[in-house]
mmCIF file with all atom_site columns, C-alpha atoms in Angstrom:
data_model
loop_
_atom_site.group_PDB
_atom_site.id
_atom_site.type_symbol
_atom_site.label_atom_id
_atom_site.label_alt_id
_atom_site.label_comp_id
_atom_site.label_asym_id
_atom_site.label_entity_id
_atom_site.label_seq_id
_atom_site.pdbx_PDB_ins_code
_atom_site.Cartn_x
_atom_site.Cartn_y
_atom_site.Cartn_z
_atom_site.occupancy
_atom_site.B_iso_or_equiv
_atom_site.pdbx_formal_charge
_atom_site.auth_seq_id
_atom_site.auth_comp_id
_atom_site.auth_asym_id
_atom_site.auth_atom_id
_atom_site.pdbx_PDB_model_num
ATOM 1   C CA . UNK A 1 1   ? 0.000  0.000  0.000   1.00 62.00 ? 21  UNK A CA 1
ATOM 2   C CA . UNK A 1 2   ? 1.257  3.461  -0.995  1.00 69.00 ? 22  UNK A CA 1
ATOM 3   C CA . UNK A 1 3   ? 2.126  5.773  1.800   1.00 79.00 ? 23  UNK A CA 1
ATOM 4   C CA . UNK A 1 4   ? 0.585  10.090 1.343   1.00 82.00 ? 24  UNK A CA 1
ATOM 5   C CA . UNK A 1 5   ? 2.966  12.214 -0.222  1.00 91.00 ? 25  UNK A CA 1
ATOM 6   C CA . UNK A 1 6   ? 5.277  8.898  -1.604  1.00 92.00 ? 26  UNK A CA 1
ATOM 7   C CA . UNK A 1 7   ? 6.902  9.688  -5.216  1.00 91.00 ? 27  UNK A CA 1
ATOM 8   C CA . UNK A 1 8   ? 5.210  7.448  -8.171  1.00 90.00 ? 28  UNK A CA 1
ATOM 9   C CA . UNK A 1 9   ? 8.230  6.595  -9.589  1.00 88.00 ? 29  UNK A CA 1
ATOM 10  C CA . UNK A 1 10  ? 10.995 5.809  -7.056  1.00 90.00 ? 30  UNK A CA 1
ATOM 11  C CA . UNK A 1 11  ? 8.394  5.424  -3.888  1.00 91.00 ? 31  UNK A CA 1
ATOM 12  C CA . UNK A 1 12  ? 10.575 7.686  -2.218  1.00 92.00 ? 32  UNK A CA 1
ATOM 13  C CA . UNK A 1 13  ? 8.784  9.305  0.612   1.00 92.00 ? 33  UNK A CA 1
ATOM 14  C CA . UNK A 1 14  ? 8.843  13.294 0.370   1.00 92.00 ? 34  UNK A CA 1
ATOM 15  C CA . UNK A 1 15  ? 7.035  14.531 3.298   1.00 90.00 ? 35  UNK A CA 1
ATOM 16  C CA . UNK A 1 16  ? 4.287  16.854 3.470   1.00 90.00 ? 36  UNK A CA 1
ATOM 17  C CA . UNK A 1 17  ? 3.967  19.088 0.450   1.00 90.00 ? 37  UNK A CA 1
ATOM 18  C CA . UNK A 1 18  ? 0.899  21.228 0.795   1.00 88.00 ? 38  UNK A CA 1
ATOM 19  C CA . UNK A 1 19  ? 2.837  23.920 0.076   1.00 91.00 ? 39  UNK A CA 1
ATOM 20  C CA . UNK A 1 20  ? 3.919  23.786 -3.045  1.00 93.00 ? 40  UNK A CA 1
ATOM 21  C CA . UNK A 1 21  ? 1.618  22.662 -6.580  1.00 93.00 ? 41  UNK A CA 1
ATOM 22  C CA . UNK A 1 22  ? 4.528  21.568 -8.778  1.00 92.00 ? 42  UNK A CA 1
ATOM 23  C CA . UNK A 1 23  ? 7.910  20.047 -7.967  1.00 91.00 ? 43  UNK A CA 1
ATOM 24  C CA . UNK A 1 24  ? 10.891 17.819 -8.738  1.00 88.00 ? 44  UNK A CA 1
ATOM 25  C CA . UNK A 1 25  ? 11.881 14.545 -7.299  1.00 89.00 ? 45  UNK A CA 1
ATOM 26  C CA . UNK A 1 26  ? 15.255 14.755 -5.945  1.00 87.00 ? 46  UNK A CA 1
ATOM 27  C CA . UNK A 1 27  ? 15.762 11.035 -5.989  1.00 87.00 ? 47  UNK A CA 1
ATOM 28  C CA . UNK A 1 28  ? 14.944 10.453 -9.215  1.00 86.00 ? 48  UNK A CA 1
ATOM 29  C CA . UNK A 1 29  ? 14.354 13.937 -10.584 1.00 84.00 ? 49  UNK A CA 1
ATOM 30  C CA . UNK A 1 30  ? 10.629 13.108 -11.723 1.00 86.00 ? 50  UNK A CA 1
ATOM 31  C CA . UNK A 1 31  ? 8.618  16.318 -12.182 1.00 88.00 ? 51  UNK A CA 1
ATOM 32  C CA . UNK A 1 32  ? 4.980  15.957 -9.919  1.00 91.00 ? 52  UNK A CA 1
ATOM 33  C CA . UNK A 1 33  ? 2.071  17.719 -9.714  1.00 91.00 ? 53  UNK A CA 1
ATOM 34  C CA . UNK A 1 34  ? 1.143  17.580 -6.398  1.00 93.00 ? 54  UNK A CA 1
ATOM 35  C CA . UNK A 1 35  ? -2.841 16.710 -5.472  1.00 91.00 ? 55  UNK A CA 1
ATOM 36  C CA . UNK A 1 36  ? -2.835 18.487 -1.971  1.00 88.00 ? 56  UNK A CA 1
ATOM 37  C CA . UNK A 1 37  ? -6.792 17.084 -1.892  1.00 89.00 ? 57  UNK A CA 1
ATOM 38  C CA . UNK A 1 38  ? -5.564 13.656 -1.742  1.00 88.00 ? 58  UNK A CA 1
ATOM 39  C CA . UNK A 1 39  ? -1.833 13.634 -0.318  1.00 88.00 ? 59  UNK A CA 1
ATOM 40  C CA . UNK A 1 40  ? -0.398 12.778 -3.170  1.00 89.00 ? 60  UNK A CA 1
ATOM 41  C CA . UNK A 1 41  ? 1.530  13.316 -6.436  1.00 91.00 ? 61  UNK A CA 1
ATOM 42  C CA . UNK A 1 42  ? 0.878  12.753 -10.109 1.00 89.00 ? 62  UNK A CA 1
ATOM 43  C CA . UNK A 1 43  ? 3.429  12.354 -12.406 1.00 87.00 ? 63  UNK A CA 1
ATOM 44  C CA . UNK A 1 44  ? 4.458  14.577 -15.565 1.00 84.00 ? 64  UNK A CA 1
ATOM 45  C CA . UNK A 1 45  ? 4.842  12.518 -18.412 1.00 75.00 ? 65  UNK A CA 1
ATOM 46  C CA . UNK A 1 46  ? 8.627  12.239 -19.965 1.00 63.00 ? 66  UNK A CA 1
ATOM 47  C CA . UNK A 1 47  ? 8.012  13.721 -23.388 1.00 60.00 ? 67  UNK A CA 1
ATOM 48  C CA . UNK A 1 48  ? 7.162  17.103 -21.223 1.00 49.00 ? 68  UNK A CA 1
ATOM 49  C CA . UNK A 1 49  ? 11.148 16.401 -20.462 1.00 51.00 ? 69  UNK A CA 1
ATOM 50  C CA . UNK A 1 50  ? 12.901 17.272 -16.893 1.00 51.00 ? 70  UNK A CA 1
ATOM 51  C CA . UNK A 1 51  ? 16.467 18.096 -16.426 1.00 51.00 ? 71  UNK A CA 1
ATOM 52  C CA . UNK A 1 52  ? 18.955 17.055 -13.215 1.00 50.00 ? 72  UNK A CA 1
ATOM 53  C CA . UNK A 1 53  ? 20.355 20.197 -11.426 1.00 51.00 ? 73  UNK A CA 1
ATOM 54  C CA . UNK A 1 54  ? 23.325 20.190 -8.706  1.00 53.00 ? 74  UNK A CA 1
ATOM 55  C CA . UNK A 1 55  ? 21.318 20.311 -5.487  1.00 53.00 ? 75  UNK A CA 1
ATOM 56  C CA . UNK A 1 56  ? 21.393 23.963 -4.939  1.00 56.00 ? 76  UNK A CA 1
ATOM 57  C CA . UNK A 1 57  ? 20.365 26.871 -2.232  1.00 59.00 ? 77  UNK A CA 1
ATOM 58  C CA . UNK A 1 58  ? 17.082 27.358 -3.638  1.00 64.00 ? 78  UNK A CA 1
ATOM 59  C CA . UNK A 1 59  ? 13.826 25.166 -3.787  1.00 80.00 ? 79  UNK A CA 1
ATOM 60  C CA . UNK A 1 60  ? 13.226 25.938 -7.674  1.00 89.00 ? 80  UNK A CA 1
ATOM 61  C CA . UNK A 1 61  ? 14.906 26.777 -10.968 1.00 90.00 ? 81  UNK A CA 1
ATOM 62  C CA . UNK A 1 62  ? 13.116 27.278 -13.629 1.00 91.00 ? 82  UNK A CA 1
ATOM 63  C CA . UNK A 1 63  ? 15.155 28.052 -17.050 1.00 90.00 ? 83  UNK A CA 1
ATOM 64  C CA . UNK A 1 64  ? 13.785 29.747 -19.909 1.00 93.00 ? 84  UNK A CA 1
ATOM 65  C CA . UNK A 1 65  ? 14.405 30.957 -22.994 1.00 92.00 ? 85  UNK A CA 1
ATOM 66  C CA . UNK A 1 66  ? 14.806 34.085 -21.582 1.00 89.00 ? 86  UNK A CA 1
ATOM 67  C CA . UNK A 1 67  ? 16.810 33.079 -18.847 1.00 90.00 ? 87  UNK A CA 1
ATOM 68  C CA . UNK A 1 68  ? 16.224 31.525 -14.929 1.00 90.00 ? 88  UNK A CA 1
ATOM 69  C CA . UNK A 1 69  ? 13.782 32.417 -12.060 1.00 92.00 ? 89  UNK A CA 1
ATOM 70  C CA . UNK A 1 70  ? 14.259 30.579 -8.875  1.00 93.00 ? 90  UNK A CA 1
ATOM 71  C CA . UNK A 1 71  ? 12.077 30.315 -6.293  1.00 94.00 ? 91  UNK A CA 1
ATOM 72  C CA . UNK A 1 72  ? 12.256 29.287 -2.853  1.00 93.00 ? 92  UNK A CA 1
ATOM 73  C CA . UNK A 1 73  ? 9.576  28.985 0.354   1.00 92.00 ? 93  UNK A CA 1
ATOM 74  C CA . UNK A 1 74  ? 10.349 30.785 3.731   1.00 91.00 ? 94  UNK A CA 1
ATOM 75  C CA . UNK A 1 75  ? 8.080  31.449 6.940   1.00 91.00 ? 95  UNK A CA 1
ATOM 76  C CA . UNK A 1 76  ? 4.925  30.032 4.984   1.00 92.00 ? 96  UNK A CA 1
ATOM 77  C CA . UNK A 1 77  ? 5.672  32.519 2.001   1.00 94.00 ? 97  UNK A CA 1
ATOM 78  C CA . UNK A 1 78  ? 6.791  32.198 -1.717  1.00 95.00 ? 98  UNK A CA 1
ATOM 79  C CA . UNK A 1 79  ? 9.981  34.098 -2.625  1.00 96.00 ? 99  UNK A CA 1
ATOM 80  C CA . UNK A 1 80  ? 11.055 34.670 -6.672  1.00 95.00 ? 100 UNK A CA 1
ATOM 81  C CA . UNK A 1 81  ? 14.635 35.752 -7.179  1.00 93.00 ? 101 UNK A CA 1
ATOM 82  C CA . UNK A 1 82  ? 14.754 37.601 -10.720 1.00 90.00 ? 102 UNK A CA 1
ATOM 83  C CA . UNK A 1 83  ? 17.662 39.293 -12.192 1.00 88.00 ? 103 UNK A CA 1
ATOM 84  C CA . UNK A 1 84  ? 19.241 39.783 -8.934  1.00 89.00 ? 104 UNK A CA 1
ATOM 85  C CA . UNK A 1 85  ? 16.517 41.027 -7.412  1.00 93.00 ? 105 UNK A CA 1
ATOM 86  C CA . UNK A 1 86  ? 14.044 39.311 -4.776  1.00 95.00 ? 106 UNK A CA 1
ATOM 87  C CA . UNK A 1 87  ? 10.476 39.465 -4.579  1.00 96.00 ? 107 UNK A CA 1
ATOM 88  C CA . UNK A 1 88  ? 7.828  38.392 -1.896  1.00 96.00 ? 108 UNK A CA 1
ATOM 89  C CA . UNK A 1 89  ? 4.302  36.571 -3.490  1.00 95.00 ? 109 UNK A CA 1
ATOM 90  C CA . UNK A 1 90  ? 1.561  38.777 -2.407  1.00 90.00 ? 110 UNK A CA 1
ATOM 91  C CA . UNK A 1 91  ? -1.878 39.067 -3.761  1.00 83.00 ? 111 UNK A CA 1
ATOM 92  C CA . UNK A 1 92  ? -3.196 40.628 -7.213  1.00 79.00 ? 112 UNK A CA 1
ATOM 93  C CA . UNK A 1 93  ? -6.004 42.047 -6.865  1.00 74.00 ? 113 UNK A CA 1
ATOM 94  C CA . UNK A 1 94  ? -5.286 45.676 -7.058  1.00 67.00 ? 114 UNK A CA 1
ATOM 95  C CA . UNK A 1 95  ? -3.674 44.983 -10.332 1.00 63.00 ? 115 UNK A CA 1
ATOM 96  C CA . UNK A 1 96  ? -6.997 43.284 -12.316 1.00 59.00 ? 116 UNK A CA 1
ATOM 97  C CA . UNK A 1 97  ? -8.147 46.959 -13.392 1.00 58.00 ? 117 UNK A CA 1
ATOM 98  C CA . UNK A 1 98  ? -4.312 47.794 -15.322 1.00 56.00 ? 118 UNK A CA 1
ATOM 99  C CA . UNK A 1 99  ? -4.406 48.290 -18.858 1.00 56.00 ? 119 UNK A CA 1
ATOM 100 C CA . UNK A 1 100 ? -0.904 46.477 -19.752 1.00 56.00 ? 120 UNK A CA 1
ATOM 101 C CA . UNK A 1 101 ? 1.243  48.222 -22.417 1.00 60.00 ? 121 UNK A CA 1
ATOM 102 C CA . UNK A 1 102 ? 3.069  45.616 -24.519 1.00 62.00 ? 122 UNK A CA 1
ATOM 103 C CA . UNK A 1 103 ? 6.497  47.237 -24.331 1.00 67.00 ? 123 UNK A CA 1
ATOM 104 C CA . UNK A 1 104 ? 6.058  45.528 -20.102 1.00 77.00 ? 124 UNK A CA 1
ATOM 105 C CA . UNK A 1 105 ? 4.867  42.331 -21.542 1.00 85.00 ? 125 UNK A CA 1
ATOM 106 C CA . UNK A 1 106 ? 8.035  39.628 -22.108 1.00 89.00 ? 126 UNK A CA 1
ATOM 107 C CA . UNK A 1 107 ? 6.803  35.668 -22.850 1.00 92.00 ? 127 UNK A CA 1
ATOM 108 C CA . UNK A 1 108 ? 9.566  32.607 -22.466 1.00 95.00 ? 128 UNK A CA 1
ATOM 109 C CA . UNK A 1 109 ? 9.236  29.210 -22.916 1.00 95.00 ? 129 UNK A CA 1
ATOM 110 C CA . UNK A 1 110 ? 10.348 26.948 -19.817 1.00 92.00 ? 130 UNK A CA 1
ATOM 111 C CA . UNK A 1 111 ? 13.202 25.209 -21.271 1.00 90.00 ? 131 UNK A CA 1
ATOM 112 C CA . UNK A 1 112 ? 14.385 23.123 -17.725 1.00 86.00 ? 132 UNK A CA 1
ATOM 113 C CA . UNK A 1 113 ? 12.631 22.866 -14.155 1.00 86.00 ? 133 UNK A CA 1
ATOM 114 C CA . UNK A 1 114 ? 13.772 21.567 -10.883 1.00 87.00 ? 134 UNK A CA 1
ATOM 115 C CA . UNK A 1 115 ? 12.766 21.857 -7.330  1.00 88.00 ? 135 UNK A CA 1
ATOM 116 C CA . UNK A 1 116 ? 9.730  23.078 -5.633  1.00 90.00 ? 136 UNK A CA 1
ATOM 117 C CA . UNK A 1 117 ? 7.224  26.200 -7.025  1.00 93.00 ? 137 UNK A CA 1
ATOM 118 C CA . UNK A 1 118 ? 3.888  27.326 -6.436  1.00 93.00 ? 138 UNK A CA 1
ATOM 119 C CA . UNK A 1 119 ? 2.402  27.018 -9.984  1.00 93.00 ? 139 UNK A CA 1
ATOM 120 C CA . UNK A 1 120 ? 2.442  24.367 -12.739 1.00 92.00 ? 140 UNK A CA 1
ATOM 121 C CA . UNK A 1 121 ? 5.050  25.005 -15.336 1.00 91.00 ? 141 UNK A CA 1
ATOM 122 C CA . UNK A 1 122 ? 6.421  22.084 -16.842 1.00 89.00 ? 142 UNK A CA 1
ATOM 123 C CA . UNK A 1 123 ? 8.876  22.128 -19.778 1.00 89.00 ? 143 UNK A CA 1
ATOM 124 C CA . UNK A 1 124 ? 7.452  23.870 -22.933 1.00 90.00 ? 144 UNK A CA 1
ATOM 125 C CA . UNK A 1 125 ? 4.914  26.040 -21.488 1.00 92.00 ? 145 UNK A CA 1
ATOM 126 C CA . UNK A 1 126 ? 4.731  29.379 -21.478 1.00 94.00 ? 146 UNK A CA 1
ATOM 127 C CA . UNK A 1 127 ? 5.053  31.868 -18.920 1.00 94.00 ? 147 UNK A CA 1
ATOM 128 C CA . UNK A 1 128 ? 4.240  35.681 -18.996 1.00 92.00 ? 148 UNK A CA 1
ATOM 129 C CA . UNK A 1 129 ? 5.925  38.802 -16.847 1.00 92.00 ? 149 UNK A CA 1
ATOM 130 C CA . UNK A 1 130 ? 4.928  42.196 -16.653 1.00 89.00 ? 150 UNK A CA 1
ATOM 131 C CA . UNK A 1 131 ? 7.272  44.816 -15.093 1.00 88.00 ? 151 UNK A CA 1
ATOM 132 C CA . UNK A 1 132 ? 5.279  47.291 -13.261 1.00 85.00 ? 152 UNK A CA 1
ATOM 133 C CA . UNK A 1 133 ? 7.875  49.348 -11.142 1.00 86.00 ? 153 UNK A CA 1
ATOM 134 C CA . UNK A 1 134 ? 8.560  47.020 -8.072  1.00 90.00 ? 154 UNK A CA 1
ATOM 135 C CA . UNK A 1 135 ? 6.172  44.353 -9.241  1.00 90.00 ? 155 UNK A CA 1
ATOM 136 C CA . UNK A 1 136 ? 6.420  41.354 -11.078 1.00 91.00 ? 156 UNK A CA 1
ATOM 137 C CA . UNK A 1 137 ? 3.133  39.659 -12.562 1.00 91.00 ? 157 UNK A CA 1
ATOM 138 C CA . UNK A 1 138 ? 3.461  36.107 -13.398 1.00 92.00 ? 158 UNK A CA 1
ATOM 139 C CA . UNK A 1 139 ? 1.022  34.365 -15.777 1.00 91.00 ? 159 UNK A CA 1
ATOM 140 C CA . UNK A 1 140 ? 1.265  30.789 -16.211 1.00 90.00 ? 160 UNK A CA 1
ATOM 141 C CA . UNK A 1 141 ? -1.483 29.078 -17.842 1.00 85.00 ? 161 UNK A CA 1
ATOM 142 C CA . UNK A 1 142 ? -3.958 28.723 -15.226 1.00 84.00 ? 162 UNK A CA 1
ATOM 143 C CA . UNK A 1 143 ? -3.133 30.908 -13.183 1.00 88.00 ? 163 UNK A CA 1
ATOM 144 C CA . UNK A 1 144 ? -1.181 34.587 -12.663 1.00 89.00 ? 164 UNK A CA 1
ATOM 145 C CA . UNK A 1 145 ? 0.916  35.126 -9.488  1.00 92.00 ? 165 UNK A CA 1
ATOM 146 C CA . UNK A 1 146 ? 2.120  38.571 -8.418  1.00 93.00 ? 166 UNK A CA 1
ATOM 147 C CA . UNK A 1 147 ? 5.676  39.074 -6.358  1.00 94.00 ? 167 UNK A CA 1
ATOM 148 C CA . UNK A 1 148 ? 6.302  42.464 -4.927  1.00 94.00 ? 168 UNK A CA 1
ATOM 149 C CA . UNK A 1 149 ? 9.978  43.687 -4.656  1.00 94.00 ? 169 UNK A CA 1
ATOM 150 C CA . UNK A 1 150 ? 11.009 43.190 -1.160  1.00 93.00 ? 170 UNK A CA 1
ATOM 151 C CA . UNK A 1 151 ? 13.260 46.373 0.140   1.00 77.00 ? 171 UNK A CA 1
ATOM 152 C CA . UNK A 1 152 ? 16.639 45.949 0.948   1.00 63.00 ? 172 UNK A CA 1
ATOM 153 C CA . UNK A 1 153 ? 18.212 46.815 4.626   1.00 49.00 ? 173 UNK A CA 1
#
């Protein structure tokens, strides 16, 4: 009998993942989806494609076409690191009523993914950002995130 929150490839057992909606294996480097309804994960098929990364500092890395976002999860929040700078998730709803101008609008193509995020991105999809000042919005096909710069000290 399968134990909650046990890999479906390597029957590793990850521990509780609530937290996050999509991440990697790091025994065997399977991508999941995770079903937080049911304690358990699904698995991405291969042709969607997953890459091995050096264990690193950070919970995610996703690489694009455009270049890498990682993300990592600290005192029950989501953090995105993008060029060099860090932003907090935070909710979007004073940002539903902004006409976006193009020229803010970039689209990539997730080339690679590996660790822990709190979206579903898997290899090939797209994701958008739009630069408003100190905010990032993040839409990924079901869903747009937004992370708010967080000040330095």
């Amino acid at each position: 009998m399968r134990k909650p929150w046990q890999c479906p490839t390597c029957y590793a057992e990850l521990g509780d993942k609530r937290f996050a909606k999509m991440l990697t294996c790091p025994y065997c480097g399977s991508l999941l989806i995770v079903d937080q309804a049911r304690k358990k994960f699904l698995r991405v098929n291969a042709e969607k494609g997953w890459v091995w990364f050096k264990k690193m500092d950070y919970y995610g890395i996703i690489v694009t076409d455009d270049g890498e976002e990682r993300y990592f999860y600290s005192h029950n929040n989501w953090y995105l690191v993008f060029q060099g700078d860090t932003y907090s998730l935070s909710s979007c709803e004073k940002f539903q009523e902004i006409p976006l101008d193009e020229k803010n609008v970039s689209e990539s193509r997730v080339l690679y993914i590996w660790g822990e995020f709190p979206f579903i991105a898997p290899p090939n999809s797209k994701i958008k950002t739009i630069k408003l000042g100190d905010t990032l919005i993040k839409k990924f096909t079901d869903e747009t995130l937004c992370f708010f710069k967080v000040s330095e000290k």
